[in-house]
Coordinates of C-alpha atoms and ligand atoms in Angstrom, one line a residue:
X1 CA 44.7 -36.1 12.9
X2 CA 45.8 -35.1 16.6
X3 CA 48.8 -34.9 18.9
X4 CA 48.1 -37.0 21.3
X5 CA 48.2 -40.8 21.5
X6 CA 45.1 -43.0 22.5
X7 CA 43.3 -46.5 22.9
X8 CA 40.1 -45.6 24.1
X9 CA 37.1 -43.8 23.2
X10 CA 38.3 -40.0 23.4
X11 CA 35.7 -37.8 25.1
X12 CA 32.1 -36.8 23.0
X13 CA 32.4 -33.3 20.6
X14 CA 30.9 -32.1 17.7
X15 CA 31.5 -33.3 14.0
X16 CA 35.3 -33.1 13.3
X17 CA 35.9 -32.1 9.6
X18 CA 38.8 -33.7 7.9
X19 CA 42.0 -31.6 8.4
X20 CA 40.0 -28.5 10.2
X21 CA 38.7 -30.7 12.6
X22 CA 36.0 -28.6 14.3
X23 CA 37.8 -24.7 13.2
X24 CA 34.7 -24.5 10.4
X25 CA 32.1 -24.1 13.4
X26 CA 34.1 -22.2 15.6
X27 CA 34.6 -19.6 12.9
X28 CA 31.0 -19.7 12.1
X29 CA 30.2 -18.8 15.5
X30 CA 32.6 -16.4 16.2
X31 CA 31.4 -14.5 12.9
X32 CA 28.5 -14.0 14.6
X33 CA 30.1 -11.9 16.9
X34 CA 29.7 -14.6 20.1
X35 CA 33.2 -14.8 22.2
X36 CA 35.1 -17.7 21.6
X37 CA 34.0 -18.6 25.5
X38 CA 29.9 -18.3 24.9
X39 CA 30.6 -20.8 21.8
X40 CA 31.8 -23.2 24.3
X41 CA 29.3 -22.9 26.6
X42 CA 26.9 -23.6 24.0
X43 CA 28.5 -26.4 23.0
X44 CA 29.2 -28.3 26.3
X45 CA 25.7 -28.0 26.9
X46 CA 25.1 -30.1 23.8
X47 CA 28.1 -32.8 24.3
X48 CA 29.0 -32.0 28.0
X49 CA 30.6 -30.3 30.6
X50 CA 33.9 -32.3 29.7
X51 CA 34.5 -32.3 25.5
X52 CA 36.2 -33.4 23.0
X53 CA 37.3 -30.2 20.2
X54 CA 39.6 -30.1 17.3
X55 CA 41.1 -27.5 17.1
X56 CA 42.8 -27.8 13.8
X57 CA 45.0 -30.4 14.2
X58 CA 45.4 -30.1 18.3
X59 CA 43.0 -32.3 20.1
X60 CA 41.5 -30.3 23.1
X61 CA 39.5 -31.6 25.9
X62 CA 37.0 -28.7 27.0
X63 CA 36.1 -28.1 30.6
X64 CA 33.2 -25.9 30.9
X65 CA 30.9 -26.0 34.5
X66 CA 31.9 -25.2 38.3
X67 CA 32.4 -28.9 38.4
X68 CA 34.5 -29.7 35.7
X69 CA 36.4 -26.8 36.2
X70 CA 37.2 -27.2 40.3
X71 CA 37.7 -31.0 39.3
X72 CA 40.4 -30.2 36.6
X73 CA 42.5 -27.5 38.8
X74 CA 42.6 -29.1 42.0
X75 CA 43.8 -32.3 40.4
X76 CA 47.3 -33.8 40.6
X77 CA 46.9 -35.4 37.3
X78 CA 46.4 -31.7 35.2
X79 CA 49.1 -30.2 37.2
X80 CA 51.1 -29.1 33.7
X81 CA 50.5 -26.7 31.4
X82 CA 49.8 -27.1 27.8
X83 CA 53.0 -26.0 25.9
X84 CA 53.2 -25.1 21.8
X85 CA 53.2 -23.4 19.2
X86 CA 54.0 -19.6 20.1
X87 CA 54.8 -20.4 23.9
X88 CA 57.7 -22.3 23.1
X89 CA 58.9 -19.2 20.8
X90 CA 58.6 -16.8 23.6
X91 CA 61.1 -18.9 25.6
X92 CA 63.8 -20.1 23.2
X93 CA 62.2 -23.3 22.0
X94 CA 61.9 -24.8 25.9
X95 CA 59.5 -24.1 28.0
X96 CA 61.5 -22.1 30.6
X97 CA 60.0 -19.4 33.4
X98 CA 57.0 -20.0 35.7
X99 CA 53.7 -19.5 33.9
X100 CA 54.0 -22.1 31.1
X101 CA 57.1 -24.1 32.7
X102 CA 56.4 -27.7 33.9
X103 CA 58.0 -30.4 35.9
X104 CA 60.6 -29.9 38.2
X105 CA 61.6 -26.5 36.2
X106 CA 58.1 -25.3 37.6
X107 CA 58.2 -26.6 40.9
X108 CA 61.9 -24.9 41.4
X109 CA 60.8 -21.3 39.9
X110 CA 57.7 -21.2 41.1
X111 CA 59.2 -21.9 44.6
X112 CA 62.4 -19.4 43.9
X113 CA 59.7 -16.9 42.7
X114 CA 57.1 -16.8 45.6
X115 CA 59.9 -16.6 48.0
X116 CA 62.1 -14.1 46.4
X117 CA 59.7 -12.1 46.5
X118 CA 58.4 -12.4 49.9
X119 CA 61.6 -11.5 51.1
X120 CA 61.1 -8.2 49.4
X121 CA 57.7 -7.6 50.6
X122 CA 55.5 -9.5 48.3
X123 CA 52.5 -10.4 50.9
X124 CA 53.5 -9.1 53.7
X125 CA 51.8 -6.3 55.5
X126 CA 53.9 -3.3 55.9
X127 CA 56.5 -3.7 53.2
X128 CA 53.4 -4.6 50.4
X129 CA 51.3 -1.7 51.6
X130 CA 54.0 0.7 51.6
X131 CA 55.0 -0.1 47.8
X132 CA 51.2 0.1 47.1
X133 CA 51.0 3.3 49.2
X134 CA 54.0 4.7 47.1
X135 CA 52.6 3.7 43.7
X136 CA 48.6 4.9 44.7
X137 CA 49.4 8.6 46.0
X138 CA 51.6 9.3 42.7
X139 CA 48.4 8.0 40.6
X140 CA 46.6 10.1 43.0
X141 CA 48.2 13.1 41.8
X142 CA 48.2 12.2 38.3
X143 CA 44.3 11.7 38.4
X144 CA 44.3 15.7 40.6
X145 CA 46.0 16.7 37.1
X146 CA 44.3 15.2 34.9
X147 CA 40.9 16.8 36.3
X148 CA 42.1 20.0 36.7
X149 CA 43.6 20.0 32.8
X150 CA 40.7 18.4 31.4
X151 CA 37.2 20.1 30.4
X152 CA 34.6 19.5 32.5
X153 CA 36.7 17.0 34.5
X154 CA 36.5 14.6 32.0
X155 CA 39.1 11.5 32.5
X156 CA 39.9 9.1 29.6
X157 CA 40.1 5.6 31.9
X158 CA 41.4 3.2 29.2
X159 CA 45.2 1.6 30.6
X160 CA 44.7 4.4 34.0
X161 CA 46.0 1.9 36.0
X162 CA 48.5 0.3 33.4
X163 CA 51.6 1.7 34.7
X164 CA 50.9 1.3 38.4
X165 CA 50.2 -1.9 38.3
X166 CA 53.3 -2.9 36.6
X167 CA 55.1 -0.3 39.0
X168 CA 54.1 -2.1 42.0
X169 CA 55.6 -5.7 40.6
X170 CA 58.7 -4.1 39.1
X171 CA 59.7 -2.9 42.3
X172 CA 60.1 -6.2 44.0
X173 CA 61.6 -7.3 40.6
X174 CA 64.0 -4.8 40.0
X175 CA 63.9 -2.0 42.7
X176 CA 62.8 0.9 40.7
X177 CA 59.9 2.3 39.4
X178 CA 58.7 3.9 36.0
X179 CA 57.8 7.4 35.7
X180 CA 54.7 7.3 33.9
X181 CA 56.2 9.7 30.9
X182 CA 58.8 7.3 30.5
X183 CA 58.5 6.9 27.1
X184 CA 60.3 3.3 26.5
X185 CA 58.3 1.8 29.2
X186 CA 55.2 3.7 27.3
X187 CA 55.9 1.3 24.7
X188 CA 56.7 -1.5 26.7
X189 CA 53.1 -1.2 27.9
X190 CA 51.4 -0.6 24.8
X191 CA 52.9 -3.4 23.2
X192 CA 51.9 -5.6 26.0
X193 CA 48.4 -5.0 25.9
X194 CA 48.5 -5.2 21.8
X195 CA 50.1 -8.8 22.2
X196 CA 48.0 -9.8 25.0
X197 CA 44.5 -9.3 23.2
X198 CA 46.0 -10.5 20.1
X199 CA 46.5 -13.4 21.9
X200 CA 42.7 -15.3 22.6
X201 CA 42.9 -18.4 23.5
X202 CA 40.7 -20.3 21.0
X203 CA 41.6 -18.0 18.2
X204 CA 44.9 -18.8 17.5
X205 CA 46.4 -20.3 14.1
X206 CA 49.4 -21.4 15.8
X207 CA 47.7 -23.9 18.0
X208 CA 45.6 -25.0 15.7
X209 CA 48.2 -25.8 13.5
X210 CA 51.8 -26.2 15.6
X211 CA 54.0 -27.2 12.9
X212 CA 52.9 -23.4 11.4
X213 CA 55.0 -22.2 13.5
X214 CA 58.1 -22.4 11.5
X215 CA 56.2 -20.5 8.6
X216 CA 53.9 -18.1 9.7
X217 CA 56.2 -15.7 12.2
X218 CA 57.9 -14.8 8.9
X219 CA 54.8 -14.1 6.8
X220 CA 51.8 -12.5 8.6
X221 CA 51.6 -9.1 10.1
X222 CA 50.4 -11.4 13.9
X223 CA 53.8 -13.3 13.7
X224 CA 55.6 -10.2 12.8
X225 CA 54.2 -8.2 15.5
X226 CA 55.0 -11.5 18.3
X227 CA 58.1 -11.1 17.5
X228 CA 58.7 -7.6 17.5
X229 CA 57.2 -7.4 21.0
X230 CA 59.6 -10.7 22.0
X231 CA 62.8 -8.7 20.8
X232 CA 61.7 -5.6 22.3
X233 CA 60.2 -7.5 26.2
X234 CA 63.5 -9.6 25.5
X235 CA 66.0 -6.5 24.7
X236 CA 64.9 -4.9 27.3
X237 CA 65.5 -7.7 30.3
X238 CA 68.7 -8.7 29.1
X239 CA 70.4 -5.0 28.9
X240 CA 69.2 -4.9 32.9
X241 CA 70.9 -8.3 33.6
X242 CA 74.0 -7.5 32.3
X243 CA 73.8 -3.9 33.9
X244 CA 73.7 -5.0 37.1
X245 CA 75.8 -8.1 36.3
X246 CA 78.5 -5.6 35.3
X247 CA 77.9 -3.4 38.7
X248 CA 78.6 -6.8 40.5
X249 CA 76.6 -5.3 44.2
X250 CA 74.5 -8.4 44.1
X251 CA 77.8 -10.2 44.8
X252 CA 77.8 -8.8 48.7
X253 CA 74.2 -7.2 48.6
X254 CA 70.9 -8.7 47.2
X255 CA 68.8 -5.8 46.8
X256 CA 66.1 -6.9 44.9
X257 CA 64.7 -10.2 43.0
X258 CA 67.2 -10.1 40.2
X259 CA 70.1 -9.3 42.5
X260 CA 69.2 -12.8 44.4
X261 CA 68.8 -14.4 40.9
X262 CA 71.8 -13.5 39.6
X263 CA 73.5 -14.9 42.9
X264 CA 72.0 -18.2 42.0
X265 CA 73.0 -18.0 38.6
X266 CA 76.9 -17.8 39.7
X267 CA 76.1 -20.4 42.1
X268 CA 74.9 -23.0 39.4
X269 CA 77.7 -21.7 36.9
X270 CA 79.3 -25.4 37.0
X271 CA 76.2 -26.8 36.4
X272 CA 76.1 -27.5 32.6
X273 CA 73.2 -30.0 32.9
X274 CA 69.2 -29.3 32.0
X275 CA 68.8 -29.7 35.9
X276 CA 70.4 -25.9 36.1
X277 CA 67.4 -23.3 35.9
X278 CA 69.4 -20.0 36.8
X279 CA 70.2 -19.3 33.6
X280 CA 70.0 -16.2 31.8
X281 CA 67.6 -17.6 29.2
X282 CA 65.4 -18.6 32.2
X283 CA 65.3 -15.2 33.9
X284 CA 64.6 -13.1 30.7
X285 CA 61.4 -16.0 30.7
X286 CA 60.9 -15.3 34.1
X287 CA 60.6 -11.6 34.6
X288 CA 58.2 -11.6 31.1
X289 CA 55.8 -13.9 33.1
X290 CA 55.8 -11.3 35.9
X291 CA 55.0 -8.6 33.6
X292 CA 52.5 -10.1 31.8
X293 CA 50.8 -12.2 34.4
X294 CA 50.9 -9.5 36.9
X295 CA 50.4 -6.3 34.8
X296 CA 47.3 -6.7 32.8
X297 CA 45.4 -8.9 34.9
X298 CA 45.1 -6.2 38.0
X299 CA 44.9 -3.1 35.6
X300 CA 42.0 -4.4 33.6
X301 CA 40.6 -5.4 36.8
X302 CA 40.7 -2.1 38.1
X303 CA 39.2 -0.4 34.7
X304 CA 36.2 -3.3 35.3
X305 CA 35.8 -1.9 38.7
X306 CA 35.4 1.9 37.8
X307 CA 33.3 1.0 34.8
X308 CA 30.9 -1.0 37.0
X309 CA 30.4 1.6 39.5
X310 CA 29.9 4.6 37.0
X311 CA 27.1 2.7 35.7
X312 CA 26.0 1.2 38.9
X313 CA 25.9 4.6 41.2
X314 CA 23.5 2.9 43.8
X315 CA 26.8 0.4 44.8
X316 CA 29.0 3.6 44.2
X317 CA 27.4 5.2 47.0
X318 CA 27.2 2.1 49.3
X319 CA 30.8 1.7 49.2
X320 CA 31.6 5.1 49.8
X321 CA 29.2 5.2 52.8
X322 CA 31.1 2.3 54.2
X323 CA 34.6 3.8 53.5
X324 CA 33.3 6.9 55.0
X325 CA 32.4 4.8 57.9
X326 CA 35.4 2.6 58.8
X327 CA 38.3 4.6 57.6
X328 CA 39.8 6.7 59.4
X329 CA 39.0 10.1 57.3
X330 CA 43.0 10.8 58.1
X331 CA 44.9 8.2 56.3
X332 CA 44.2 6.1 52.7
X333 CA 42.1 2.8 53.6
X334 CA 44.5 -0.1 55.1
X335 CA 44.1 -3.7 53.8
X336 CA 43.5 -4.3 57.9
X337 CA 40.1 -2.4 57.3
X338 CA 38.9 -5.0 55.0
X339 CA 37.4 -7.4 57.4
X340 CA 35.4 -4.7 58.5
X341 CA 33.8 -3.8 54.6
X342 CA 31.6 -6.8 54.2
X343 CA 29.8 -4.3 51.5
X344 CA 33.0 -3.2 49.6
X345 CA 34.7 -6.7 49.9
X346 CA 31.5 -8.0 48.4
X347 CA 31.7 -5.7 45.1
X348 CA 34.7 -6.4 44.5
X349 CA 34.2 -10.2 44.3
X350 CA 31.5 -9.3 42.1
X351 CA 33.7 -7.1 39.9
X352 CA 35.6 -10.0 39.8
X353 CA 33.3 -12.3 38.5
X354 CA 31.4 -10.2 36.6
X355 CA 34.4 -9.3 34.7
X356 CA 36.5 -12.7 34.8
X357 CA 39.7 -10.8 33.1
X358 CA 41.0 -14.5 32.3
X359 CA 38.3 -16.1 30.9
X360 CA 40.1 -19.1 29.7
X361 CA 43.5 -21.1 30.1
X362 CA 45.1 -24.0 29.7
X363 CA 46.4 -26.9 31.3
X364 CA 47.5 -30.6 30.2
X365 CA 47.4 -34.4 32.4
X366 CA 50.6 -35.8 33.0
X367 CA 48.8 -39.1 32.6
X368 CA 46.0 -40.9 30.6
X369 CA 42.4 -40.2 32.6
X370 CA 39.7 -42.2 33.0
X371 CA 36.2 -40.8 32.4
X372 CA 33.5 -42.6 32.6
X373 CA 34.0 -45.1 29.2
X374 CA 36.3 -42.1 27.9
X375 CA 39.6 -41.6 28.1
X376 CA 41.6 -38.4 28.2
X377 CA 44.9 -39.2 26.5
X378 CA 48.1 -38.3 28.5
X379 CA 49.5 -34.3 27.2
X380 CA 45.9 -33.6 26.0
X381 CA 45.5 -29.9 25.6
X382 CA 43.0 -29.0 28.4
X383 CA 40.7 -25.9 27.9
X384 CA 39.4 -24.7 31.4
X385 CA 36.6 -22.5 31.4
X386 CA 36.7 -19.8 34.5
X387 CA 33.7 -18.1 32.3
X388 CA 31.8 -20.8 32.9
X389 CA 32.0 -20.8 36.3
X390 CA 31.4 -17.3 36.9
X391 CA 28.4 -17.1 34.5
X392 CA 27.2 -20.6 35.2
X393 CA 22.9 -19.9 35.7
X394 CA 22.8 -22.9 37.9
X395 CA 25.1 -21.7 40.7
X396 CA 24.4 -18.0 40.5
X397 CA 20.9 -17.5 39.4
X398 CA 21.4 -14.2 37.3
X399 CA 24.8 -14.2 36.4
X400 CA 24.1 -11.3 33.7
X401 CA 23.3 -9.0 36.6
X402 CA 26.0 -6.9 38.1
X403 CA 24.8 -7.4 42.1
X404 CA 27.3 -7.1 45.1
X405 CA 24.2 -8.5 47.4
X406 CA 24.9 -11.9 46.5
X407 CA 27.6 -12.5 48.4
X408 CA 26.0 -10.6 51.8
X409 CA 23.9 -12.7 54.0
X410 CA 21.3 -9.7 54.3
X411 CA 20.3 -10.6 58.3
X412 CA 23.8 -10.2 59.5
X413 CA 25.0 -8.2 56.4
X414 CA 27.9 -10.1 56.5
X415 CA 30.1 -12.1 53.7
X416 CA 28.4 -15.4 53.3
X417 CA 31.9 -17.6 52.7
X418 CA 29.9 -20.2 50.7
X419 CA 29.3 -17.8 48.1
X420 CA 32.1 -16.0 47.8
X421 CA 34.0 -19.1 47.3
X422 CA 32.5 -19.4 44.1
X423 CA 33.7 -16.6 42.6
X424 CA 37.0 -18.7 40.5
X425 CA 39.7 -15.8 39.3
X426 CA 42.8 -16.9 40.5
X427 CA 42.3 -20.5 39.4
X428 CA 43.0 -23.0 42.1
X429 CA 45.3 -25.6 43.0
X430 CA 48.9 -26.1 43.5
X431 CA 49.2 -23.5 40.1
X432 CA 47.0 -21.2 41.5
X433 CA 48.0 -17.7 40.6
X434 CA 51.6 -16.7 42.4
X435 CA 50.1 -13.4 42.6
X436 CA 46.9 -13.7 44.3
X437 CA 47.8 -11.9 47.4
X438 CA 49.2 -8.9 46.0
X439 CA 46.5 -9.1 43.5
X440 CA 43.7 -9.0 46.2
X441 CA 45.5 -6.2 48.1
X442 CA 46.0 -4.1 44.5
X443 CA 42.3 -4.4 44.2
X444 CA 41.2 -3.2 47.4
X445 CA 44.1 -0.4 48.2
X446 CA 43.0 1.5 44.7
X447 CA 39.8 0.4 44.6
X448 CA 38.9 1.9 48.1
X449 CA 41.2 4.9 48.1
X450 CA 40.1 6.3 44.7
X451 CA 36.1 6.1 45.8
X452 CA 37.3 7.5 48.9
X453 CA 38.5 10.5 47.2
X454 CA 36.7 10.5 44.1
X455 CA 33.2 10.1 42.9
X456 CA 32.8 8.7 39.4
X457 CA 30.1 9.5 37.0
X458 CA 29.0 8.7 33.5
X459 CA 30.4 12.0 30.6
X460 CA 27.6 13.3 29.6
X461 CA 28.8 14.0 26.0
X462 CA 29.9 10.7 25.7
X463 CA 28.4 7.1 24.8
X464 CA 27.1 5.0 27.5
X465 CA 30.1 3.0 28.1
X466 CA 29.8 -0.4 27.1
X467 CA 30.8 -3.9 29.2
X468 CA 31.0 -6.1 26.8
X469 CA 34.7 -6.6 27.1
X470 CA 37.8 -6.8 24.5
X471 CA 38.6 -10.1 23.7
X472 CA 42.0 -11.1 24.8
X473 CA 43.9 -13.6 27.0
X474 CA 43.0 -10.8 29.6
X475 CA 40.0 -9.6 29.0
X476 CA 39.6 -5.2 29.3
X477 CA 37.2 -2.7 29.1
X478 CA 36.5 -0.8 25.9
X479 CA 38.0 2.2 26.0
X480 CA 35.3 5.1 28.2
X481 CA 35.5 8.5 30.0
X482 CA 34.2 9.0 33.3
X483 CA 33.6 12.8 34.7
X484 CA 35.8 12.1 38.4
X485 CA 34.6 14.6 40.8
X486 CA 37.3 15.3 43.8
X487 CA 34.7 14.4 47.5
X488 CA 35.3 16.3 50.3
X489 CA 35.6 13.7 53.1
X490 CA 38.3 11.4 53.8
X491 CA 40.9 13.6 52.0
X492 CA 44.0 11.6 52.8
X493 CA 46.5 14.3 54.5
Ligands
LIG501 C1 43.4 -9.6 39.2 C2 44.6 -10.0 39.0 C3 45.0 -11.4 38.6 C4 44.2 -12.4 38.0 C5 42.7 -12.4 37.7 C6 45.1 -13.6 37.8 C7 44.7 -14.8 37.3 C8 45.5 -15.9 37.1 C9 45.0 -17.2 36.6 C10 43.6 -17.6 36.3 C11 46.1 -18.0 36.6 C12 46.1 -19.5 36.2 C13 46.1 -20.4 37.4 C14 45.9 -21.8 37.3 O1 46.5 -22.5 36.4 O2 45.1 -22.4 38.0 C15 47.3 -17.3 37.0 C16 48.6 -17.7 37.1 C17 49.7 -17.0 37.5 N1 49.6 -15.6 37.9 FE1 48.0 -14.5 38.1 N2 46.4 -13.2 38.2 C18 46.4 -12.0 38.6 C19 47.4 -11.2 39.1 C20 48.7 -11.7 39.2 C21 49.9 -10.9 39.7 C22 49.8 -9.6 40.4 C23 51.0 -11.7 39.6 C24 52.4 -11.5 39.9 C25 52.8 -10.7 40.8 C26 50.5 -13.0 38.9 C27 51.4 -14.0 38.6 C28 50.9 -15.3 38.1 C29 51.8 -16.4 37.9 C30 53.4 -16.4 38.0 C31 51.0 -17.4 37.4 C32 51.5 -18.8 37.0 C33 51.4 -19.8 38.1 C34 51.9 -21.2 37.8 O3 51.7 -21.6 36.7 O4 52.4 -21.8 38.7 N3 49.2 -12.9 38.7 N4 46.9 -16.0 37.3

């Protein structure tokens, strides 16, 4: 049994099991404690780097290797995005917003988004570093309290960053910022980061068996909690629209990105057809895509970062010494000092990679594919692999080594681009992350200011922080302590 409709020979996989399809050897796996990911791995390098899995009863086409993988995103053909089970329940039965919309519904939104946004400062220099400066000096302060209150200047990292992150996007969105004692948004987060590593690809029920999702929500504590968190993300969006609806400023003022959506929305209000996508529905969609793609993605990053460089002290040091170096000891580092950090610009690619927060996704063909003698039915679930990439032994040698030097050509000790291109995070494509740049700023703004101000080292009456990550749709750190020791140079004025 599958969803999807073929005449040819469908792709090579392992044994499918009547009604389980292949679920009895992914479980098997997976109870031996190996991520879903590192089961696939294993597997395409028995059947190949493009496989046939069922998952349940949903037919899945596996991509897994730097070629498969590049192949899939850059191509017109897998431009949609696979859409079931509890996706369609986050967004009222249709697949409405950005991140899992398709069709001319994506193209528009995705347009509407990037540009919305860019008006309010979204990629550009001075706008995007200010917000970033804003957000980085208060976290700053909080980290100068935290020290001073704690014993032995002992931090507890785990979701440090969570609030920033998703202060920096909510500004554009909505024009104000969290305090980060707010205690509703405090919940907001937490329930976030619950959903999102409840929420592994590969492990979920729902797309194994679509037509569950009628039953189940009702019946298991997983279901229960989705849609707790869906009424609360959903609650919460709609009271702000119809607060600033009732104000009525966006009428001769666009402030922010929901003032300019909720222009468009009076401008399409005689529009009754499925061609109009300002609707209310679609922005309560929209601004959940935003906080979830944008939020956990960069904080968990960022907790990868400090982890690494706690246990790596060597890089620590180097990065500091070229901070030190290039930044004017005055002022936090600017993104404009990048070009000049070969060394720091290099670790963060490999924190990057060596962390690959989104390990997998999904996308679907909006046509049948020819493979070879296989064929990839049109709406095929499609599994892409970014673990693969970043861990693949053939392109990178020793993948399981944390090692900034790979990406530095070591006679000019500069960025060799060939390299660094490699390093797959953002996906690719024409549905490459929206967020990239501000992403890539994020990283290096509080990457570079915090090592700039603080040196990181390992508690000593703690456990040896682990990186084997939590499993999630964004992958984080388990939760560790770091002792943060205040420098004395390039104290920002
Ligand atoms: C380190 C941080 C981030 C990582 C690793 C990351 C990673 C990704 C990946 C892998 C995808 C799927 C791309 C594809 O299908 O080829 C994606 C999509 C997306 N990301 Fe990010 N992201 C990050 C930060 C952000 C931020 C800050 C925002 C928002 C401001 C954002 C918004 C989005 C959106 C809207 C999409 C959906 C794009 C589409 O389907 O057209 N992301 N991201």
């Amino acid at each position: 049994v599958h969803n999807v409709k073929h005449n040819g020979k469908l792709l090579p996989g392992p044994y499918k099991y009547p009604i389980l399809g292949n679920l009895p050897q992914l479980a098997k796996e997976s109870k031996k404690g190996k991520k879903p990911y590192v089961v696939l791995r294993e597997l395409s390098k028995k059947y190949g780097h493009r496989m046939s899995l069922h998952f349940g009863a949903t037919y899945q086409v596996i991509f897994d290797d730097v070629e498969a993988v590049r192949d899939v995103l850059s191509s017109d053909i897998w431009i949609d995005r696979y859409v079931d089970g509890w996706i369609l329940e986050r967004s009222f039965g249709k697949p409405l917003g950005v991140f899992f919309a398709n069709g001319e519904s994506w193209k528009e939104l995705r347009r509407f988004s990037i540009r919305t946004l860019r008006d309010f400062g979204f990629g550009k220099f001075n706008s995007q570093e200010t917000i970033i400066e804003e957000e980085l000096l208060r976290l700053m302060s909080r980290m100068d309290s935290l020290i001073t209150e704690s014993k032995d200047s002992v931090v507890y990292m785990k979701k440090f960053f969570s609030v920033s992150a998703l202060n920096i996007i909510w500004s554009l969105i909505a024009g104000y910022r969290f305090s980060h004692d707010d205690v509703k948004l405090q919940k907001l987060v937490q329930l976030m980061s619950d959903i999102v590593q409840k929420l592994a690809v590969g492990e979920d029920i729902i797309t194994a068996y679509p037509a569950l999702r009628h039953v189940i929500p009702r019946f298991t504590q997983t279901g229960k909690d989705r849609q707790d968190f869906l009424t609360a993300m959903h609650g919460f969006f709609k009271e702000l629209l119809e607060t600033r609806r009732a104000e009525g400023v966006y009428k001769t003022e666009q402030r922010d990105f929901i003032d300019v959506f909720l222009l468009e929305i009076d401008n399409h209000a005689h529009d009754k057809t499925e061609n109009n996508f300002y609707t209310d529905k679609q922005f309560l969609v929209l601004a959940l895509d935003f906080f979830l793609a944008g939020t956990e993605t960069t904080s968990s990053t960022l907790e990868f970062a400090f982890l690494y460089i706690l246990l790596n002290p060597r890089v620590q040091k180097k990065v500091q010494e070229e901070i030190d170096r290039v930044v004017d000891h005055s002022g936090l580092p600017s993104t404009l000092d990048r070009t000049r950090m070969p060394y720091t610009e290099a670790t963060l690619l490999e924190v990057q990679r060596f962390a690959t927060v989104v390990p997998l996704f999904s996308r679907s063909n909006i046509q049948d594919q020819q493979v070879g003698e296989y064929v990839i039915p049109k709406g095929t679930m499609g599994i892409v692999s970014l673990y693969s990439a970043n861990y693949s032994e053939e392109s990178w040698g020793d993948p399981f080594t944390f090692r900034p030097e790979r990406f530095l050509n070591e006679k000019t000790n500069t960025l060799d681009q060939d390299v660094c291109n490699k390093v797959m995070a953002f996906g690719l494509g024409k549905r490459i992350c929206a967020g990239e740049v501000l992403a890539k700023a994020n990283l290096f703004k509080f990457f570079t200011s915090f090592l700039q101000r603080y040196t990181f080292e390992e508690a000593p009456n703690h456990p040896t922080p682990s990186t084997d990550p939590l499993l999630g749709t964004v992958q984080s750190p388990r939760p560790f302590y770091a002792v943060v020791k205040p420098r004395n140079r390039g104290t920002p004025k």
